[in-house]
PDB file of C-alpha atoms in Angstrom:
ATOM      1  CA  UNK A   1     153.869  81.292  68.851  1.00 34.00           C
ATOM      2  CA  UNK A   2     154.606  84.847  67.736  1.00 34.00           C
ATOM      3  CA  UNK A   3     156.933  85.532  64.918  1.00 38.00           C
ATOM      4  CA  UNK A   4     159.259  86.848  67.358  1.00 37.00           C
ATOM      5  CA  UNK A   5     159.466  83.585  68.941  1.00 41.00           C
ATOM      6  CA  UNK A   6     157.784  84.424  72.228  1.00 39.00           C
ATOM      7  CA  UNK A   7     154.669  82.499  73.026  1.00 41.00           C
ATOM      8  CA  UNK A   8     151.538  84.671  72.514  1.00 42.00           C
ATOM      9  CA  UNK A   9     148.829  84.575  75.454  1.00 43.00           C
ATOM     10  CA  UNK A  10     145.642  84.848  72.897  1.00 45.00           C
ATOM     11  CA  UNK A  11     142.668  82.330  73.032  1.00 45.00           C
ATOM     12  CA  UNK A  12     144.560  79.332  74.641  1.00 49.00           C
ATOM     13  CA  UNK A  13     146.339  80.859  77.977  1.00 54.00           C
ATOM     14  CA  UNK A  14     143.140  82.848  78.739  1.00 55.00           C
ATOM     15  CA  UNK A  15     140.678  80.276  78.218  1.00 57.00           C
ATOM     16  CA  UNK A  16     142.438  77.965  80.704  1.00 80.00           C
ATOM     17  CA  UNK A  17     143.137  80.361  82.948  1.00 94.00           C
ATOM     18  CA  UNK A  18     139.182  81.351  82.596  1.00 95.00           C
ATOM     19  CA  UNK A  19     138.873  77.561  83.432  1.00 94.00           C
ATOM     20  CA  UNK A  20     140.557  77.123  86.264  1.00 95.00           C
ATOM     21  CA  UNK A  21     138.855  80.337  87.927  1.00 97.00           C
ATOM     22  CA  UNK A  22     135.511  78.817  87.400  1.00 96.00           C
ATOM     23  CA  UNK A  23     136.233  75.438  88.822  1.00 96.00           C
ATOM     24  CA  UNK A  24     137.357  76.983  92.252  1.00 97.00           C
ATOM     25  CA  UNK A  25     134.499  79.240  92.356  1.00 98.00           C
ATOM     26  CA  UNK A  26     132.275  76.683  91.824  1.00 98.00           C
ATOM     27  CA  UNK A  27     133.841  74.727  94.292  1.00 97.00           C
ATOM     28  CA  UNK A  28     133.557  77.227  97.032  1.00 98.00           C
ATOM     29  CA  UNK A  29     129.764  77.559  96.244  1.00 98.00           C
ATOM     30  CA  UNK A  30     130.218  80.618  93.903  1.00 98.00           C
ATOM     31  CA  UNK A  31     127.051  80.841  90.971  1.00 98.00           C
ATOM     32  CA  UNK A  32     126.539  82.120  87.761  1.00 98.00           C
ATOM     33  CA  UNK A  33     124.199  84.937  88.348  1.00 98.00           C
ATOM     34  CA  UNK A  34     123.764  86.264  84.904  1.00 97.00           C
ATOM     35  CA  UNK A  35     125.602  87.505  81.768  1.00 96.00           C
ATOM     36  CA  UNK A  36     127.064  91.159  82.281  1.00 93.00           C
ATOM     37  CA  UNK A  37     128.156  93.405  79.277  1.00 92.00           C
ATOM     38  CA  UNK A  38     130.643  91.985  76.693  1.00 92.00           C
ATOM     39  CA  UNK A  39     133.107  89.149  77.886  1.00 93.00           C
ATOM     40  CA  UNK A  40     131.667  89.145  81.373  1.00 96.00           C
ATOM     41  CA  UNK A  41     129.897  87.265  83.801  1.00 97.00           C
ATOM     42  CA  UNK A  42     128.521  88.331  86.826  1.00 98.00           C
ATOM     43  CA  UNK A  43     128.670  85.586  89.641  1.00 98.00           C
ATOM     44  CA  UNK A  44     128.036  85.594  93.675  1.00 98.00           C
ATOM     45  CA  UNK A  45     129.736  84.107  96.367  1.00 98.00           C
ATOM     46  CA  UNK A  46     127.818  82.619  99.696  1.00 97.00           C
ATOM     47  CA  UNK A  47     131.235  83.374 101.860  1.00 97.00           C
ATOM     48  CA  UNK A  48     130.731  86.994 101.448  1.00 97.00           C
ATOM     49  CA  UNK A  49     127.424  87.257  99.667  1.00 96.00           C
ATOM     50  CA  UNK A  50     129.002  89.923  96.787  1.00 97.00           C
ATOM     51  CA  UNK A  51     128.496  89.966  93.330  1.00 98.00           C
ATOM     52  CA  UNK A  52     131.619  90.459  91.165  1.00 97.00           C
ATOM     53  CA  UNK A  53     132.210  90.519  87.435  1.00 97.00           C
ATOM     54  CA  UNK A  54     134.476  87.986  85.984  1.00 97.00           C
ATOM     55  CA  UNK A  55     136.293  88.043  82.371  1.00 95.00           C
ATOM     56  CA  UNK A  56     135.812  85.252  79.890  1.00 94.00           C
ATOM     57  CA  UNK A  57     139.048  86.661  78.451  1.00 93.00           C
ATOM     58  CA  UNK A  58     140.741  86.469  81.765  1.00 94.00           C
ATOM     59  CA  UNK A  59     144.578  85.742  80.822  1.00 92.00           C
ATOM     60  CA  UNK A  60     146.646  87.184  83.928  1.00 94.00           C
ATOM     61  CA  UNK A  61     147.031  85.526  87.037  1.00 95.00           C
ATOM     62  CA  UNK A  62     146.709  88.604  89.441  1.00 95.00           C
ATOM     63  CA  UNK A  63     143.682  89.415  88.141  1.00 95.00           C
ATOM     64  CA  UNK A  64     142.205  86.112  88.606  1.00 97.00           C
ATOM     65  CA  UNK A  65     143.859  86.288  91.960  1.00 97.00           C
ATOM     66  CA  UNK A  66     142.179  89.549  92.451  1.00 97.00           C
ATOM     67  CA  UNK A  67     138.631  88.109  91.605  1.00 98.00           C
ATOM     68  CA  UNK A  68     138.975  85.279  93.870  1.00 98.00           C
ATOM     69  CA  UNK A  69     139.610  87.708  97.037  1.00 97.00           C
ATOM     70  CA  UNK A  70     136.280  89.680  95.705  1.00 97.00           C
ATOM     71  CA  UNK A  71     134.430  85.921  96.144  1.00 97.00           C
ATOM     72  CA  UNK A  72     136.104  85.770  99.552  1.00 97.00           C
ATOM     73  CA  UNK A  73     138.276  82.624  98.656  1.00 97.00           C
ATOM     74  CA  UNK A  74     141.659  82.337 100.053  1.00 95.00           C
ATOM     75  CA  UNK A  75     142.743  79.787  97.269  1.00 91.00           C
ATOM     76  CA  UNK A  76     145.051  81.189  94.560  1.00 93.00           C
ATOM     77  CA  UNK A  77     146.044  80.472  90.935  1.00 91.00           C
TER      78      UNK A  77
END
């Protein structure tokens, strides 16, 4: 928690957030292609055959949201 009593989002909320993206791309077929610059990842999707970059860091929702659209996935966080 922060010291002004509001949860913080640091390692914890992103990291399972990061998580939970993975598992549904992986599930829909989605690979690891390679490691981009910094905290990303660049993976590909068979629905739509594009390569999109995907945050380690990832902590909000739309954004994940966002990434699974890119993969062609209809599934949401």
């Amino acid at each position: 928690m922060r010291h002004n009593g509001k949860p913080s989002h640091g390692n914890g909320v992103g990291a399972n957030l990061y998580a939970q993206l993975r598992q549904i791309l992986l599930d829909h077929g989605c690979s690891l292609v390679r490691q981009g610059k910094g905290s990303h990842e660049i993976w590909q999707s068979p629905i739509n055959g594009s390569r999109f970059p995907v945050s380690v860091t990832i902590s909000k929702r739309p954004i994940a949201n966002a990434i699974l659209k890119q993969a062609g996935i209809t599934s949401k966080l």
